[in-house]
Coordinates of C-alpha atoms in Angstrom, one line a residue:
M196 CA 95.7 93.7 163.3
T197 CA 96.1 97.2 160.7
E198 CA 95.0 96.3 157.4
Y199 CA 96.7 98.1 154.0
R200 CA 95.5 98.8 150.8
I201 CA 98.4 98.1 148.8
D202 CA 98.9 101.6 148.1
D203 CA 98.4 102.4 152.0
L204 CA 100.9 99.4 152.4
A205 CA 103.4 101.3 150.0
R206 CA 103.6 104.3 151.6
A207 CA 103.6 102.8 154.7
A208 CA 106.6 101.2 154.1
G209 CA 108.5 103.4 152.6
T210 CA 107.9 101.8 148.8
T211 CA 106.4 101.4 145.9
T212 CA 103.3 99.3 144.6
R213 CA 105.2 98.0 142.1
N214 CA 108.2 96.9 144.0
V215 CA 105.6 95.6 146.3
R216 CA 104.3 93.3 143.2
G217 CA 107.7 93.3 142.1
Y218 CA 108.6 91.6 145.6
Q219 CA 105.0 88.7 145.6
D220 CA 106.3 87.7 141.9
R221 CA 109.8 87.2 143.0
G222 CA 108.1 85.7 146.5
L223 CA 109.9 87.8 148.9
L224 CA 106.5 88.2 149.9
P225 CA 103.4 86.3 151.1
R226 CA 100.6 87.1 148.8
P227 CA 97.9 89.3 150.3
L228 CA 94.5 87.8 151.5
K229 CA 91.6 88.7 149.0
R230 CA 88.2 90.2 150.4
G231 CA 86.0 90.1 146.6
R232 CA 88.3 91.7 144.1
I233 CA 90.7 93.7 147.0
A234 CA 93.6 92.7 147.5
I235 CA 94.2 93.2 151.8
Y236 CA 97.4 93.1 153.5
T237 CA 98.5 93.3 157.3
D238 CA 101.6 94.3 159.6
L239 CA 102.9 90.6 158.7
H240 CA 103.4 92.2 154.7
L241 CA 104.5 95.4 156.2
A242 CA 107.2 93.5 158.7
R243 CA 108.4 91.6 155.7
L244 CA 108.5 94.7 153.3
T245 CA 110.7 96.4 156.3
L246 CA 113.2 93.5 156.0
I247 CA 114.0 93.9 153.1
N248 CA 114.3 97.8 152.2
N249 CA 116.7 97.2 155.6
L250 CA 118.9 94.4 153.2
L251 CA 118.3 96.3 150.2
K252 CA 120.0 99.4 152.1
R253 CA 123.0 97.1 153.4
G254 CA 124.2 95.8 149.9
F255 CA 122.5 92.5 149.7
T256 CA 120.7 91.7 146.7
A257 CA 116.8 89.9 145.5
R258 CA 118.8 86.9 144.9
H259 CA 120.3 86.7 148.7
I260 CA 117.0 88.2 150.3
A261 CA 115.0 85.2 149.0
D262 CA 117.8 82.8 149.7
F263 CA 117.8 84.2 152.9
I264 CA 114.7 84.2 153.4
R265 CA 113.3 80.9 152.0
G266 CA 116.6 79.6 154.6
M267 CA 114.3 81.5 157.4
Q268 CA 110.9 79.9 156.9
R269 CA 112.8 76.2 156.7
G270 CA 113.8 78.1 161.0
D271 CA 117.4 77.7 159.9
D272 CA 119.1 80.4 161.7
L273 CA 120.6 83.3 160.4
A274 CA 125.1 81.5 160.7
K275 CA 123.1 78.8 158.1
V276 CA 121.4 81.0 156.0
L277 CA 124.3 83.5 155.4
G278 CA 126.7 79.9 154.8
V279 CA 129.0 80.3 158.4
D280 CA 127.1 77.8 160.6
E281 CA 130.3 75.5 160.8
I282 CA 132.1 78.4 163.0
L283 CA 129.2 80.3 164.4
A284 CA 127.0 77.4 165.5
E285 CA 128.8 76.3 168.6
P286 CA 128.6 79.8 171.3
W287 CA 132.3 80.9 171.7
S288 CA 131.9 80.6 175.6
T289 CA 132.3 77.2 177.0
A290 CA 131.5 77.5 180.5
K291 CA 129.5 75.4 182.2
S292 CA 125.9 76.0 183.3
E293 CA 123.9 74.5 186.5
R294 CA 120.1 74.5 187.6
V295 CA 120.2 75.4 191.2
T296 CA 116.9 75.6 193.9
A297 CA 117.8 79.8 194.5
D298 CA 117.9 78.0 198.0
G299 CA 121.4 76.4 196.3
L300 CA 122.3 79.1 194.8
R301 CA 122.5 81.5 197.9
Q302 CA 124.7 78.1 200.3
I303 CA 126.8 78.4 197.2
V304 CA 127.3 82.2 197.7
G305 CA 126.9 82.3 201.1
S306 CA 124.3 84.8 201.0
S307 CA 120.5 85.2 201.8
D308 CA 119.8 88.7 200.4
D309 CA 118.4 89.0 197.0
D310 CA 120.4 91.6 196.1
D311 CA 123.2 90.1 196.1
L312 CA 121.1 87.4 193.7
A313 CA 120.3 89.9 191.8
G314 CA 123.4 91.2 191.1
L315 CA 124.9 88.3 190.0
E316 CA 121.8 88.0 187.7
R317 CA 123.2 91.5 185.9
I318 CA 127.0 90.4 185.3
N319 CA 125.3 87.5 183.7
L320 CA 126.4 84.7 185.8
V321 CA 122.9 83.6 186.5
K322 CA 119.6 83.3 185.4
R323 CA 116.3 83.2 187.4
V324 CA 113.4 81.0 186.1
D325 CA 110.4 80.2 187.6
D326 CA 109.0 83.0 189.1
G327 CA 112.7 82.9 191.2
A328 CA 112.2 79.7 193.0
A329 CA 115.6 78.2 190.1
Y330 CA 118.3 80.0 189.3
V331 CA 120.5 78.8 186.0
I332 CA 124.1 79.3 187.0
L333 CA 125.2 80.4 183.8
D334 CA 129.8 79.6 184.7
R335 CA 129.3 77.6 187.1
D336 CA 133.2 77.3 187.8
T337 CA 133.7 81.4 188.6
V338 CA 129.8 81.4 190.9
H339 CA 131.3 77.9 192.8
G340 CA 134.5 80.3 192.5
I341 CA 133.0 83.3 194.7
G342 CA 131.0 81.3 196.6
R343 CA 134.6 80.0 198.1
L344 CA 136.0 83.7 198.2
V345 CA 133.8 84.3 200.5
D346 CA 133.9 81.5 202.7
L347 CA 137.5 82.9 202.8
G348 CA 135.8 85.8 204.0
L349 CA 135.7 88.0 201.3
S350 CA 132.3 90.3 200.5
L351 CA 130.7 89.0 198.5
P352 CA 129.0 92.2 197.1
S353 CA 132.3 93.8 196.6
I354 CA 133.0 90.0 195.0
I355 CA 130.1 91.6 192.5
Q356 CA 131.2 95.1 192.0
V357 CA 134.8 94.1 190.6
F358 CA 133.0 91.4 188.5
G359 CA 130.5 93.9 187.2
K360 CA 133.0 96.4 186.0
L361 CA 135.8 93.2 185.0
E362 CA 132.7 92.2 182.9
D363 CA 132.2 95.9 181.4
Q364 CA 136.1 95.7 180.5
V365 CA 135.6 92.4 178.9
D366 CA 133.0 93.2 176.7
G367 CA 135.0 96.7 175.6
A368 CA 137.7 94.4 174.1
A369 CA 135.2 91.8 172.7
S370 CA 134.0 94.8 171.0
T371 CA 136.6 96.1 169.3
L372 CA 137.8 92.2 168.3
I373 CA 134.7 91.4 166.8
S374 CA 134.2 95.3 165.0
A375 CA 138.2 94.4 163.9
A376 CA 136.6 91.1 161.8
R377 CA 134.1 93.1 160.5
E378 CA 136.2 96.1 159.6
E379 CA 138.4 93.0 157.4
F380 CA 134.7 91.4 155.7
V381 CA 134.2 94.8 154.4
S382 CA 137.6 95.7 152.8
R383 CA 138.3 92.3 151.4
R384 CA 134.7 91.9 150.1
G385 CA 132.2 94.7 150.8
E386 CA 129.4 95.8 152.5
G387 CA 126.8 93.7 153.5
W388 CA 128.8 90.6 151.2
V389 CA 127.7 87.2 152.4
P390 CA 129.4 84.0 151.1
E391 CA 128.6 82.5 148.1
G392 CA 129.8 79.0 147.1
E393 CA 132.0 76.0 149.6
E394 CA 135.7 78.6 148.8
E395 CA 133.9 82.3 150.0
S396 CA 132.3 80.4 153.2
E397 CA 135.0 78.1 153.5
W398 CA 137.4 81.6 153.8
A399 CA 135.0 83.3 156.3
A400 CA 134.6 80.4 158.8
V401 CA 138.4 79.6 158.4
L402 CA 139.2 83.8 158.9
M403 CA 136.4 83.6 162.1
S404 CA 137.9 80.5 163.6
E405 CA 141.4 82.0 163.6
M406 CA 140.4 85.4 165.6
R407 CA 138.7 83.1 168.1
E408 CA 141.1 81.1 169.1
T409 CA 144.0 83.4 168.5
A410 CA 141.7 86.0 170.8
T411 CA 140.5 83.4 172.9
K412 CA 144.7 82.7 173.7
A413 CA 145.7 86.7 173.8
A414 CA 142.7 87.4 176.0
H415 CA 144.3 84.7 178.6
N416 CA 147.5 85.5 178.7
A417 CA 147.4 89.5 178.8
L418 CA 145.2 88.7 181.6
N419 CA 147.6 86.9 183.4
R420 CA 150.3 88.9 182.6
A421 CA 148.3 91.6 184.2
L422 CA 147.1 90.0 187.4
D423 CA 150.8 89.3 187.6
R424 CA 152.1 93.4 187.2
A425 CA 149.3 94.0 189.3
L426 CA 150.0 91.6 192.2
R427 CA 153.5 92.0 192.1
L428 CA 152.2 96.1 192.3
E429 CA 150.2 95.8 195.1
L430 CA 152.9 93.4 197.5
K431 CA 155.3 96.0 196.5
D432 CA 153.6 98.6 198.4
Y433 CA 152.1 96.5 200.9
L434 CA 155.4 95.3 202.2
T435 CA 156.4 99.0 202.0
Q436 CA 154.1 100.0 204.3
T437 CA 155.3 100.9 208.0
P438 CA 152.5 99.9 210.6
D439 CA 152.1 103.6 210.6
D440 CA 151.3 104.8 207.8
A441 CA 148.7 102.0 207.1
A442 CA 147.0 103.2 210.5
S443 CA 146.6 106.8 208.6

C-alpha cells in the first residue's frame, strides 16, 4: 500500500494540506498512522479524500458528507443514508428467482448448448454460479415460459435474440423515466440535494413511489397495446398472402 506524507496526499487528491487537517478535525478523514513524529497516510486516506472531493463538487455540504460517511461506516446502505430507504430498499422487480443445476436449466429451456445458456445469462435471465455447475434463474416465469415456447417448436437462439432486443429497449425506457425523476429533483431542490427532515424525506419517497406505480402500469399497458397492434398487422399481412406470394 502506498504511503504519503500530508503534502503528498493533498497533492495526489487535488486539495490542500489545510483541507486535509480540516477534514480530520471534522471526522471526515481517519487519523493518520504515526511513525515517530511523522504522520503517514495511505491509499485508504486518498480514496476517502477523493470521495469527499467528488461529493463537494456535486453540491453536498460538509455536514451531509459527515452523515453519509457515518452511515456507511455503520453499514447503512446508500438509500438509508440519504433518507429514502423506505422506497428504495425493496427492488422494483418482483420477478421470482430459482436455483437449479446446469442440467436442470438445460431441461427447462430444452437445450444442451452452452452458447444458449450463455445467451440467457447475457440478457440477464440467469446467472452462472459454482463455476457453471449451477445457475440462478433471475426471472422464473420468463425462463419457464421460454422453455414452453421451445417445446412448441420455436428456436431458442431466436428467442434469446428477440428478448435481448426487448431488454435493450426497456433499458432505454427505464433510463428515460429515471432521468425524468432526477430532473424533477434537481429542478425543485437543486443538484446534489438530499432530504433534510421527515417532511422532505416523505416528499421524495412519495414522488418515487408514485413514479414507480404509474410507470409500471404505463409500461405494462403500452406493451399490451403494442402487441395488439403488431398482432393485427402481422395477422392481416399473413392472411392476405397467397401461396405463390409466400413461396416467392
